mmCIF file with all atom_site columns, C-alpha atoms in Angstrom:
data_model
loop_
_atom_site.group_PDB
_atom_site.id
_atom_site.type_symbol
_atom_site.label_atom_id
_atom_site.label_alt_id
_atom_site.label_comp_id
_atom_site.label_asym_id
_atom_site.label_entity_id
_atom_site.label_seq_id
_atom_site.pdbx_PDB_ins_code
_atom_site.Cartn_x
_atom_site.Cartn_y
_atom_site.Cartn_z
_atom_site.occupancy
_atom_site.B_iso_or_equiv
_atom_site.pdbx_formal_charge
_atom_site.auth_seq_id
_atom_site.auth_comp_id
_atom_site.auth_asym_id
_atom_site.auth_atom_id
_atom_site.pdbx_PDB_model_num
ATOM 1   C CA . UNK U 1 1   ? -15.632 -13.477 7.065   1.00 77.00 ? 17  UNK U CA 1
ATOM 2   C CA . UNK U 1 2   ? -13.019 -10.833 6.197   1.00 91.00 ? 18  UNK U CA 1
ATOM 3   C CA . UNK U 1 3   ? -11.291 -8.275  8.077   1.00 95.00 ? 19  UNK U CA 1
ATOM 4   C CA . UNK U 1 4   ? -12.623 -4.982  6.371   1.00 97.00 ? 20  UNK U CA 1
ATOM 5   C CA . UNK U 1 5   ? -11.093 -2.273  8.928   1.00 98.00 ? 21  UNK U CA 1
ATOM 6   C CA . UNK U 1 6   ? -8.585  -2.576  11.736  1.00 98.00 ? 22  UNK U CA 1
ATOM 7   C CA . UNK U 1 7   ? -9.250  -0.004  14.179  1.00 97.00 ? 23  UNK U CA 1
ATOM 8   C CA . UNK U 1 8   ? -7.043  1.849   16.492  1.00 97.00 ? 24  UNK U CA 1
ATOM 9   C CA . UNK U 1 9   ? -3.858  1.344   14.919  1.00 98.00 ? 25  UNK U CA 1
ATOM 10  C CA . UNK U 1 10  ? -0.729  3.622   14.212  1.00 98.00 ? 26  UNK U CA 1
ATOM 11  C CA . UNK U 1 11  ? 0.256   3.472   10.694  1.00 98.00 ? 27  UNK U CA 1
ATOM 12  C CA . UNK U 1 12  ? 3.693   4.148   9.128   1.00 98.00 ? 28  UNK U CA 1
ATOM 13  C CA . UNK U 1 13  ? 3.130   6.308   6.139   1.00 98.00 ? 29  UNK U CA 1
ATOM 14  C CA . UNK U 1 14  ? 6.266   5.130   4.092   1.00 98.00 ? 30  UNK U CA 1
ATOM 15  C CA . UNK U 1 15  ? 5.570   2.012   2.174   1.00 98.00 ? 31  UNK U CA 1
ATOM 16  C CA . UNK U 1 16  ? 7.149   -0.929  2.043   1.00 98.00 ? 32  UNK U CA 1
ATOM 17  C CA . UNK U 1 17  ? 8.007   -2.447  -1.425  1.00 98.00 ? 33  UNK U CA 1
ATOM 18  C CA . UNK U 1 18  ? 8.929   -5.495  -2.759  1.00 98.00 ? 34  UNK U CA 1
ATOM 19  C CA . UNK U 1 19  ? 10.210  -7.078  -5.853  1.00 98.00 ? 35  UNK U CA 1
ATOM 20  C CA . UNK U 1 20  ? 9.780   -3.772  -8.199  1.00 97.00 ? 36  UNK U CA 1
ATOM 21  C CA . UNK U 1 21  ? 6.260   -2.702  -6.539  1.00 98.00 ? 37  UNK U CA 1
ATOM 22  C CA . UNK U 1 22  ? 4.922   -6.367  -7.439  1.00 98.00 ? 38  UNK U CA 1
ATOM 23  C CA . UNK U 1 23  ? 4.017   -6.399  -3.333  1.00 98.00 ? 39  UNK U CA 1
ATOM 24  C CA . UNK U 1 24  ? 3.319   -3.285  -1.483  1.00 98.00 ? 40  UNK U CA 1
ATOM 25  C CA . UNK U 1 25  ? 2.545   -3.193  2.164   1.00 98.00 ? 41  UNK U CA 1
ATOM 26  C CA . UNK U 1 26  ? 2.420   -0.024  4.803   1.00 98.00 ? 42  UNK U CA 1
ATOM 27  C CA . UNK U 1 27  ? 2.971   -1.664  8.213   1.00 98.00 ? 43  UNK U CA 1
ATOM 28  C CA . UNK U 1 28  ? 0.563   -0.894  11.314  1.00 98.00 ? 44  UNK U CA 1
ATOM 29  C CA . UNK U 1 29  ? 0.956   -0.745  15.085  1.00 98.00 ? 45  UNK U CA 1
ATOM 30  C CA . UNK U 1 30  ? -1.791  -1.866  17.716  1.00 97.00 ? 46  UNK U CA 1
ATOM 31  C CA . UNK U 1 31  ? -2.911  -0.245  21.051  1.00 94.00 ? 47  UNK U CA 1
ATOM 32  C CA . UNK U 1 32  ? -0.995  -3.183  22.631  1.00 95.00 ? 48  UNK U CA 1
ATOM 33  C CA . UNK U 1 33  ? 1.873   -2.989  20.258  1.00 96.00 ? 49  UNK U CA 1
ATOM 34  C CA . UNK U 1 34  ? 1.491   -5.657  18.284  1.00 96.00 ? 50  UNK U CA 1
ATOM 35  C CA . UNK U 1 35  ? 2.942   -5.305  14.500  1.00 97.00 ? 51  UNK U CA 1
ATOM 36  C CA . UNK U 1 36  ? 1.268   -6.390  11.599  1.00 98.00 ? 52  UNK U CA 1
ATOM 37  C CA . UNK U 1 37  ? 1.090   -5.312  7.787   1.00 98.00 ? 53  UNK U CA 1
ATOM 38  C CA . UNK U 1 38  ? -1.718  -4.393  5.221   1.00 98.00 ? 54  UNK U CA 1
ATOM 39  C CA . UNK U 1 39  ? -0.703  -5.284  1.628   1.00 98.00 ? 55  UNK U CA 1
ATOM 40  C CA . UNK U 1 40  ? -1.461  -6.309  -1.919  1.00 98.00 ? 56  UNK U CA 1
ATOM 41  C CA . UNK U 1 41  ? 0.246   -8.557  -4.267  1.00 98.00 ? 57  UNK U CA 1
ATOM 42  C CA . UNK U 1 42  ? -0.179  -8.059  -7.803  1.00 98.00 ? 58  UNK U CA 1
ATOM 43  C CA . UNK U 1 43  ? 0.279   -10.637 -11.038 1.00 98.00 ? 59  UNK U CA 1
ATOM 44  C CA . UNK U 1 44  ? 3.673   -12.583 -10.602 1.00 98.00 ? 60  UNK U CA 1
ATOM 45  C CA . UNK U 1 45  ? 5.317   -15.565 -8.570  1.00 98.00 ? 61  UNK U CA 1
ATOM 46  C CA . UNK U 1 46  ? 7.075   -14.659 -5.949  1.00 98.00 ? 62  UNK U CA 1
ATOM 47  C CA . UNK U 1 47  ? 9.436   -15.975 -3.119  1.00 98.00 ? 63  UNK U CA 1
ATOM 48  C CA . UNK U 1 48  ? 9.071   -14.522 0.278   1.00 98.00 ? 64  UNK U CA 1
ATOM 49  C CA . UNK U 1 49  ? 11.775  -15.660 3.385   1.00 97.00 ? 65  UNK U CA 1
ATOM 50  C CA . UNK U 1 50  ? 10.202  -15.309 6.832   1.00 97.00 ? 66  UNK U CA 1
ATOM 51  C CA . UNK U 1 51  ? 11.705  -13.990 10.390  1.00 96.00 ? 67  UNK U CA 1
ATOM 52  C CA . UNK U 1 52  ? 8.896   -14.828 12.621  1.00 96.00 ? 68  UNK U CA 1
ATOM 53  C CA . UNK U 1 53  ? 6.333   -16.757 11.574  1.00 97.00 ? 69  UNK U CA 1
ATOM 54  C CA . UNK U 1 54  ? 3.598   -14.946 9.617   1.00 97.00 ? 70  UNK U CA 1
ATOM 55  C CA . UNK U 1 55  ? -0.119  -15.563 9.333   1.00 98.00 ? 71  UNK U CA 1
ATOM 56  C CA . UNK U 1 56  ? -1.173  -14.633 5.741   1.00 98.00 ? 72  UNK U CA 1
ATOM 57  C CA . UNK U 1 57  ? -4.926  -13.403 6.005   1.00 98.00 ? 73  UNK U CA 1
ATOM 58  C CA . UNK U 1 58  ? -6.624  -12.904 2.595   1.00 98.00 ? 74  UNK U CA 1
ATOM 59  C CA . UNK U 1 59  ? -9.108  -9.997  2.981   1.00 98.00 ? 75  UNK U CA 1
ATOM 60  C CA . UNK U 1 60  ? -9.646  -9.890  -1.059  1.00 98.00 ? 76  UNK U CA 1
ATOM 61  C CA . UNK U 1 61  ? -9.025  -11.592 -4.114  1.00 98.00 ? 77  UNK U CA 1
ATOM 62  C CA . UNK U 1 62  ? -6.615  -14.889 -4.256  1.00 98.00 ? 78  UNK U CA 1
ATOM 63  C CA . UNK U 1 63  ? -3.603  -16.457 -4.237  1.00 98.00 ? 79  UNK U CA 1
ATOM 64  C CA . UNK U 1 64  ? -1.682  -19.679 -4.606  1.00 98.00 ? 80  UNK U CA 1
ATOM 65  C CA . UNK U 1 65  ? 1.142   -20.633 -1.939  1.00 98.00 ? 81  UNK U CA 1
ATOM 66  C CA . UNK U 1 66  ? 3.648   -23.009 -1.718  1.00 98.00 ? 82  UNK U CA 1
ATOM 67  C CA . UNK U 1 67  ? 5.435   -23.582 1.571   1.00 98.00 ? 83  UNK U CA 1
ATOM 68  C CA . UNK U 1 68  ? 8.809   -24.422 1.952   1.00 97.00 ? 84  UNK U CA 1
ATOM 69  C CA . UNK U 1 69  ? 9.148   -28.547 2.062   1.00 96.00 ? 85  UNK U CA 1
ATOM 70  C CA . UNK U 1 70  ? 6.028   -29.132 0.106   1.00 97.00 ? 86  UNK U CA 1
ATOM 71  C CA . UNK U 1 71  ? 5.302   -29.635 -3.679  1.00 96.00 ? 87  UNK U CA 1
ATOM 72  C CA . UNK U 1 72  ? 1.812   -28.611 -3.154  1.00 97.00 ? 88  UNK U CA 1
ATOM 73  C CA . UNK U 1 73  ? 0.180   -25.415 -4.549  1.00 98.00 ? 89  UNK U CA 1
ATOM 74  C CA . UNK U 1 74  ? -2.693  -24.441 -2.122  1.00 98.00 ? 90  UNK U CA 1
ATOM 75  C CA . UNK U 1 75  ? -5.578  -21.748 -3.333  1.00 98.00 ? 91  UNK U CA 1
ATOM 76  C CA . UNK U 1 76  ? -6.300  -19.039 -0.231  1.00 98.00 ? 92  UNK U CA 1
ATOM 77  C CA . UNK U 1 77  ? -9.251  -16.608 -0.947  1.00 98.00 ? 93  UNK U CA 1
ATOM 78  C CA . UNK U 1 78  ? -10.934 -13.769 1.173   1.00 98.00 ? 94  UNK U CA 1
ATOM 79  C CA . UNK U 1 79  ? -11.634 -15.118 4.646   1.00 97.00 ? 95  UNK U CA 1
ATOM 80  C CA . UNK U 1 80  ? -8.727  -17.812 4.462   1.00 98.00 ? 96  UNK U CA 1
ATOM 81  C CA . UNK U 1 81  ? -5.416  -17.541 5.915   1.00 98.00 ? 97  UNK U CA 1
ATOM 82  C CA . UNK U 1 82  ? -2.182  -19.623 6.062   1.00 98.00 ? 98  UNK U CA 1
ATOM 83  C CA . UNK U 1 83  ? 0.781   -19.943 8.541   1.00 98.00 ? 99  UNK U CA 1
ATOM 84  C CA . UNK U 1 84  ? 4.037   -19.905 7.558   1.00 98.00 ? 100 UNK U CA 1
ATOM 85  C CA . UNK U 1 85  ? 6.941   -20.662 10.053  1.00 97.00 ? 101 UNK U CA 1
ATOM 86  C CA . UNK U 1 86  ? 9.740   -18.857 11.199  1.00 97.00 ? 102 UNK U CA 1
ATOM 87  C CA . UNK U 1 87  ? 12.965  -18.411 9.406   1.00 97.00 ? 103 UNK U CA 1
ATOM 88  C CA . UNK U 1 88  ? 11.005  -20.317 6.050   1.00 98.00 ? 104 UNK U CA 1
ATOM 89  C CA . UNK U 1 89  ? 10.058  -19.062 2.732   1.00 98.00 ? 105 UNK U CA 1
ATOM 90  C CA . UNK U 1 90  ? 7.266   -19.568 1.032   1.00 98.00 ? 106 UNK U CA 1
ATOM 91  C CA . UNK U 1 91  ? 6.192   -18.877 -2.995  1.00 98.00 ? 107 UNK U CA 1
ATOM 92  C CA . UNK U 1 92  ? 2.966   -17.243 -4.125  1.00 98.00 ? 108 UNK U CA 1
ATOM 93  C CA . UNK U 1 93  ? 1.451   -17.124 -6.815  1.00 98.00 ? 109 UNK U CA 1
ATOM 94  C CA . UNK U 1 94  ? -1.151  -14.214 -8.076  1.00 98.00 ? 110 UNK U CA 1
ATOM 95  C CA . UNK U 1 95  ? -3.198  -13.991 -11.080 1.00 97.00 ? 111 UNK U CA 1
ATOM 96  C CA . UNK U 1 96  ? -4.977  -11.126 -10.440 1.00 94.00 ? 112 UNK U CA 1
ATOM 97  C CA . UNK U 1 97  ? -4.414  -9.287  -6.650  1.00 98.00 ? 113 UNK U CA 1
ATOM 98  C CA . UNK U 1 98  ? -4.225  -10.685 -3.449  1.00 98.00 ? 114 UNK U CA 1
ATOM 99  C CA . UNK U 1 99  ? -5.340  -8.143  -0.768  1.00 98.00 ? 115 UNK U CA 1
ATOM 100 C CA . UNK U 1 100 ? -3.702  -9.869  2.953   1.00 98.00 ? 116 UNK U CA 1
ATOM 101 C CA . UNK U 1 101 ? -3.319  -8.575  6.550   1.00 98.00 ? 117 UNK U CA 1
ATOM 102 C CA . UNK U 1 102 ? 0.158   -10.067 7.930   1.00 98.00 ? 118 UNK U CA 1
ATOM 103 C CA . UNK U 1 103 ? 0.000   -10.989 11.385  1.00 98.00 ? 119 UNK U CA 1
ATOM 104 C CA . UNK U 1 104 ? 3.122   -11.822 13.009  1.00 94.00 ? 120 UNK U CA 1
ATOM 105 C CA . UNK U 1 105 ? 4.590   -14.417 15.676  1.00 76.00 ? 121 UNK U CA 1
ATOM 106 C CA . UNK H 2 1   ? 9.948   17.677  9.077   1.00 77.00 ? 5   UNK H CA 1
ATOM 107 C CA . UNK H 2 2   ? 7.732   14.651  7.706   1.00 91.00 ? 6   UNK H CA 1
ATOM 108 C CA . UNK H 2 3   ? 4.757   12.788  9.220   1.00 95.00 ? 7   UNK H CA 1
ATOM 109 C CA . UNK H 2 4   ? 6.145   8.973   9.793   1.00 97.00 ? 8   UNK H CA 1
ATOM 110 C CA . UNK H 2 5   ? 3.336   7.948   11.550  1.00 98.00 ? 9   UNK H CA 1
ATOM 111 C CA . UNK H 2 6   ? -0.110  8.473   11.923  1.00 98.00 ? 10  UNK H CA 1
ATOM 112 C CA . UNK H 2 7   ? -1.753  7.442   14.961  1.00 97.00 ? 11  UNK H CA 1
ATOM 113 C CA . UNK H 2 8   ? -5.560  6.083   15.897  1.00 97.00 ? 12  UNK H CA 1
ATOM 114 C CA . UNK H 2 9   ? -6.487  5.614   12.839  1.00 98.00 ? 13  UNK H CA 1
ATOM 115 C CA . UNK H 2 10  ? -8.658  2.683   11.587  1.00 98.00 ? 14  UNK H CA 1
ATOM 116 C CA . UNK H 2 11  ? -7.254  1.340   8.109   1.00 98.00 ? 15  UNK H CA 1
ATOM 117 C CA . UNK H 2 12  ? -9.232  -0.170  4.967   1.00 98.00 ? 16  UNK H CA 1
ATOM 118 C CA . UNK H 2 13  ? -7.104  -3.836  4.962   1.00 98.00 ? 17  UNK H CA 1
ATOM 119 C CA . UNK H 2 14  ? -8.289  -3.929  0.805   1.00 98.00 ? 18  UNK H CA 1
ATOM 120 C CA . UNK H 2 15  ? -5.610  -1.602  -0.585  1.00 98.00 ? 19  UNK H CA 1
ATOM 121 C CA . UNK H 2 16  ? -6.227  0.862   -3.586  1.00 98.00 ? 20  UNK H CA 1
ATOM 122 C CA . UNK H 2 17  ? -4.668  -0.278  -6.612  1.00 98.00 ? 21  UNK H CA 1
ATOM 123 C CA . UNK H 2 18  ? -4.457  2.363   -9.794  1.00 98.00 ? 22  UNK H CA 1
ATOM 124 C CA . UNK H 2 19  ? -2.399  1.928   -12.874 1.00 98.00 ? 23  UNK H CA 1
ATOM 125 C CA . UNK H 2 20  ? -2.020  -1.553  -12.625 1.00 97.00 ? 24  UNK H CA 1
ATOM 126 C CA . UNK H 2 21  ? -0.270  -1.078  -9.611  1.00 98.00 ? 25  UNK H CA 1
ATOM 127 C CA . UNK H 2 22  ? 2.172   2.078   -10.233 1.00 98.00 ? 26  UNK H CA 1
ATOM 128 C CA . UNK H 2 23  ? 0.086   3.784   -7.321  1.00 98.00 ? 27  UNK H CA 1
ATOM 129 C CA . UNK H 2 24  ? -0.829  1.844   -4.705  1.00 98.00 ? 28  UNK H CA 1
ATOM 130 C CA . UNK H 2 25  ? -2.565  3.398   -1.357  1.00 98.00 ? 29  UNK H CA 1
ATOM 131 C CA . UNK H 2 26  ? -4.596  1.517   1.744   1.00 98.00 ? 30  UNK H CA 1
ATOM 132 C CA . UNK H 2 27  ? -7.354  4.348   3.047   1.00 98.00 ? 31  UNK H CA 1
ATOM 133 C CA . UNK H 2 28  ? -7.567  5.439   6.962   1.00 98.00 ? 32  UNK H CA 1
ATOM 134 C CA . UNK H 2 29  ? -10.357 6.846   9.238   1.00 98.00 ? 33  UNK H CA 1
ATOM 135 C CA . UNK H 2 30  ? -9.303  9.622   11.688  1.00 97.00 ? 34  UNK H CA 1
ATOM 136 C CA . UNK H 2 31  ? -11.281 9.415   15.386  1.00 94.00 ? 35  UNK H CA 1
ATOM 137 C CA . UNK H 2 32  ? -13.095 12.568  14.178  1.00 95.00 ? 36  UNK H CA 1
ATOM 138 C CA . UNK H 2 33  ? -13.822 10.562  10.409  1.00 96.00 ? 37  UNK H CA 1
ATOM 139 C CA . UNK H 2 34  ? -11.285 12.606  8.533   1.00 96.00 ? 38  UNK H CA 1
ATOM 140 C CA . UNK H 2 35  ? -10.669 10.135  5.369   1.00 97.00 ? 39  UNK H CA 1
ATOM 141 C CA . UNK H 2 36  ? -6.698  9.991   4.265   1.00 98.00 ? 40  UNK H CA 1
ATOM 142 C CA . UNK H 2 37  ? -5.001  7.569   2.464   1.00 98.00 ? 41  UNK H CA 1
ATOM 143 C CA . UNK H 2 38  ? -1.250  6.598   2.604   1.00 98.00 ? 42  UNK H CA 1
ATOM 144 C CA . UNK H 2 39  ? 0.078   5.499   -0.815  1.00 98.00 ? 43  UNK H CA 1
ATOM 145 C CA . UNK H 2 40  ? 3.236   5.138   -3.026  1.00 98.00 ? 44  UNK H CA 1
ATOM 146 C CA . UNK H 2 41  ? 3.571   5.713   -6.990  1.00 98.00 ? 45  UNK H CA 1
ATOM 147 C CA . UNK H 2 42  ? 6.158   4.231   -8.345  1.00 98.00 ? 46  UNK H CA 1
ATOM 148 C CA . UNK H 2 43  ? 8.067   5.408   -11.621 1.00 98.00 ? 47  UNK H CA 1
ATOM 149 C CA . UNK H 2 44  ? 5.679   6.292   -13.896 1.00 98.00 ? 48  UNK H CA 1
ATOM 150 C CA . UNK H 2 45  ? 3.924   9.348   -15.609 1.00 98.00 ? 49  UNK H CA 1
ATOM 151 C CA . UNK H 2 46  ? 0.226   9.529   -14.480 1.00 98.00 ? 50  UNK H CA 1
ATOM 152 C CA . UNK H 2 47  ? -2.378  11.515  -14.092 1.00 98.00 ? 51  UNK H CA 1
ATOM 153 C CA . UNK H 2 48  ? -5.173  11.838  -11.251 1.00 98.00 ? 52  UNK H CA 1
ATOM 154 C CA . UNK H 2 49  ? -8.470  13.412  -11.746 1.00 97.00 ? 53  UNK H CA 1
ATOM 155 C CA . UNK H 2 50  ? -9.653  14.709  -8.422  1.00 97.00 ? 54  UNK H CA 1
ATOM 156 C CA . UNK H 2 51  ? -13.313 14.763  -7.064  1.00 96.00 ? 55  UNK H CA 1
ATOM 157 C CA . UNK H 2 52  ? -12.807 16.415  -3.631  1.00 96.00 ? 56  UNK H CA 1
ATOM 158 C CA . UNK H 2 53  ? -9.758  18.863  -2.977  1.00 97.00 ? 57  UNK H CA 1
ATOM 159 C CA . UNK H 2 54  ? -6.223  17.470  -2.249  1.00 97.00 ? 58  UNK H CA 1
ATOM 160 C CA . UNK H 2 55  ? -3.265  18.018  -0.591  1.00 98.00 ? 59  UNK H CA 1
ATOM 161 C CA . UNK H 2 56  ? -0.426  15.599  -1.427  1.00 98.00 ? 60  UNK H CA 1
ATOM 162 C CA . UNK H 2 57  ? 2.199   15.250  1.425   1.00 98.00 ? 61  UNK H CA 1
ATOM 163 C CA . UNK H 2 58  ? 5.523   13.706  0.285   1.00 98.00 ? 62  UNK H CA 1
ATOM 164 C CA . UNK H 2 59  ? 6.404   11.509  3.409   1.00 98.00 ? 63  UNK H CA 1
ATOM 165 C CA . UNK H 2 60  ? 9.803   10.031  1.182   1.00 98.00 ? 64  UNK H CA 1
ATOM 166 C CA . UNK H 2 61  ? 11.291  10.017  -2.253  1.00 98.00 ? 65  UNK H CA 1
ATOM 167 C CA . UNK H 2 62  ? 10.220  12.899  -4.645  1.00 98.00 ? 66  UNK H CA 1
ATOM 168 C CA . UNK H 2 63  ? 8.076   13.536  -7.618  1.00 98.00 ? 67  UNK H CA 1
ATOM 169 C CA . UNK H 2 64  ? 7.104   16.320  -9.977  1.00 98.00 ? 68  UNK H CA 1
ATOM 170 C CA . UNK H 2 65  ? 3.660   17.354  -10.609 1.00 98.00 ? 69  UNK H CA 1
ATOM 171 C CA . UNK H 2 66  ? 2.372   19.655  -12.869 1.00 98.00 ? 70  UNK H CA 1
ATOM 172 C CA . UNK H 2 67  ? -1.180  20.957  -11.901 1.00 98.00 ? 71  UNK H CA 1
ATOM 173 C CA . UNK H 2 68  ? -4.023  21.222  -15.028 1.00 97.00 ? 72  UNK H CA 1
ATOM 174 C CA . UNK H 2 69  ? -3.729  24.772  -16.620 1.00 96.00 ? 73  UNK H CA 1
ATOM 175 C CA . UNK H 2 70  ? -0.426  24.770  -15.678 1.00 97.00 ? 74  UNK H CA 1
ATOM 176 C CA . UNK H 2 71  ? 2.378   23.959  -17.814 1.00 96.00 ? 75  UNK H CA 1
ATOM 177 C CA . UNK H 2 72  ? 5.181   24.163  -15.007 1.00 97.00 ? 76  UNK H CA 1
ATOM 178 C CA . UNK H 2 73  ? 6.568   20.781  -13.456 1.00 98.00 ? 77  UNK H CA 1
ATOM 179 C CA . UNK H 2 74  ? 7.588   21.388  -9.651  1.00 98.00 ? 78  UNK H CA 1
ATOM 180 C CA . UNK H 2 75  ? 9.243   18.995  -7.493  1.00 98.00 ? 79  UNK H CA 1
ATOM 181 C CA . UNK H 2 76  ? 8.159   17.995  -4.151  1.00 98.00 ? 80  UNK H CA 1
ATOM 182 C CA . UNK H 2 77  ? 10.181  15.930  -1.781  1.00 98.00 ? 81  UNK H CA 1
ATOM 183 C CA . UNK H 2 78  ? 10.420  14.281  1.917   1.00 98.00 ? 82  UNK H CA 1
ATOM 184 C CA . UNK H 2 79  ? 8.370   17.031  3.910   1.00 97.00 ? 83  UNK H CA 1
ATOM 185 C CA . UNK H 2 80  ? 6.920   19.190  0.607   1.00 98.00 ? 84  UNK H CA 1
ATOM 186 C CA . UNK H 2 81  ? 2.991   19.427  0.277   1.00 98.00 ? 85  UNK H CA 1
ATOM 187 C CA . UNK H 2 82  ? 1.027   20.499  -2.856  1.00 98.00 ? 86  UNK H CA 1
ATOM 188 C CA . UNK H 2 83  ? -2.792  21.045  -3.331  1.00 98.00 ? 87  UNK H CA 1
ATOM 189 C CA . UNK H 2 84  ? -5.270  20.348  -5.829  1.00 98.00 ? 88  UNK H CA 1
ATOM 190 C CA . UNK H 2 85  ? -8.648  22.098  -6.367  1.00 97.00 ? 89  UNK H CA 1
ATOM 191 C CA . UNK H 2 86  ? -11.980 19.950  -6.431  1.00 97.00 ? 90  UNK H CA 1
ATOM 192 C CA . UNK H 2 87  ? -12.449 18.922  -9.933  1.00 97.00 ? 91  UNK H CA 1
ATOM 193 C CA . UNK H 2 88  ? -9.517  19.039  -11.249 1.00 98.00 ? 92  UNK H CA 1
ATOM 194 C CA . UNK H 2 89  ? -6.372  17.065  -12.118 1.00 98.00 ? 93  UNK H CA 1
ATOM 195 C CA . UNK H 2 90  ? -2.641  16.875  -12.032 1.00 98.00 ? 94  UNK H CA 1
ATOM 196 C CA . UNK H 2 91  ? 0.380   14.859  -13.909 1.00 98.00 ? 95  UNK H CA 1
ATOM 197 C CA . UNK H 2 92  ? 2.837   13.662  -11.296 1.00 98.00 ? 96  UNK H CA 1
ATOM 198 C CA . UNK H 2 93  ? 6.141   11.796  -12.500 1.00 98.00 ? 97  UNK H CA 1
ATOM 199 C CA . UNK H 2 94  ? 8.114   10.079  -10.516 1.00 98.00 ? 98  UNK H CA 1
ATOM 200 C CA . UNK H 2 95  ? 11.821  8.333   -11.122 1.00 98.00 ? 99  UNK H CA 1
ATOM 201 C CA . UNK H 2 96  ? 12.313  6.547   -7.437  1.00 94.00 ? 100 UNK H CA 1
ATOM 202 C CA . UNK H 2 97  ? 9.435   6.482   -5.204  1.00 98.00 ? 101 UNK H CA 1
ATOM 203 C CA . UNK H 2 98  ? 7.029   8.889   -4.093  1.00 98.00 ? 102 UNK H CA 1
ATOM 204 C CA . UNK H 2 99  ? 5.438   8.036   -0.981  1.00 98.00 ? 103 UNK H CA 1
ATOM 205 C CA . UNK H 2 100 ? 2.723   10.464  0.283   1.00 98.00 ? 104 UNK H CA 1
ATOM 206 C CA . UNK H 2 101 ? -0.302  10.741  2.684   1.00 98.00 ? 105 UNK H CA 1
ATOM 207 C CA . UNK H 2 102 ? -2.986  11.970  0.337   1.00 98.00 ? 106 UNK H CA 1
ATOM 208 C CA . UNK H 2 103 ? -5.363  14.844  2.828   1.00 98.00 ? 107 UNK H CA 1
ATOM 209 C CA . UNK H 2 104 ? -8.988  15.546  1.251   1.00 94.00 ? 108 UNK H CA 1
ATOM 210 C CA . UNK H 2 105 ? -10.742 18.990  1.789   1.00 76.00 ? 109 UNK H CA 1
#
């Protein structure tokens, strides 16, 4: 099951975007104050470095991701999600989009 | 002065992707169900056909529009609005960024 809507949030109107537009995100605050991020990544391989930890939530479309340490390329798809640990990187790879929710921590 | 934030919203999580990704927007809900969207176009020369009326809000970075029948591009920056009739259509270019909070009606 996907996360269609998240309700009650604050949302910052500037955009945040990466690597020439190839990942675009607008970031969202809770009630409780909890941070996340709504974004898409479009056709390309990228490298992402982490602060906190993330937990990549696919809400539509797919993606391949390769954590830091491992040789393996791992397929996530709506409904699936992936944890990445702090202060890591991680590549990604899109063929077509990949629609996430970032949760942090 | 220009909005940064928009509060108690609830936001789509699949974002809006047009132009193979030169305009990318995630759509919110207002408590009272007033649709928005908050998007970015990146450089580029596009134009938007509109169903419902618009008003474009330019939250950061600039563009120039130029609305149909018109043959007059105006720039609109950090803070700068512009509407759209129903039905209509504009060409916006943008060098930078142009990130805006799209209002319907």
């Amino acid at each position: 099951m996907t996360t269609e809507k998240i309700d009650g949030v604050a949302v910052t109107t500037q955009a945040n975007v990466y690597f020439d537009g190839k990942c675009v995100s607008h970031s969202i605050t809770l009630a409780d104050g909890t941070k996340k991020s709504v974004g898409v990544i479009l056709p390309a391989t990228l490298t992402f470095n982490t602060g906190a930890a993330e937990i990549m939530e696919c809400v539509a479309g797919a993606c391949e991701y390769k954590l830091a340490g491992s040789s393996e390329w791992v397929k996530s798809g709506a409904g699936q999600k992936f944890n990445v640990p702090a202060n890591s990187s991680f590549e990604i790879r899109v063929a077509e989009a990949y629609h996430y929710v970032c949760h942090f921590g």
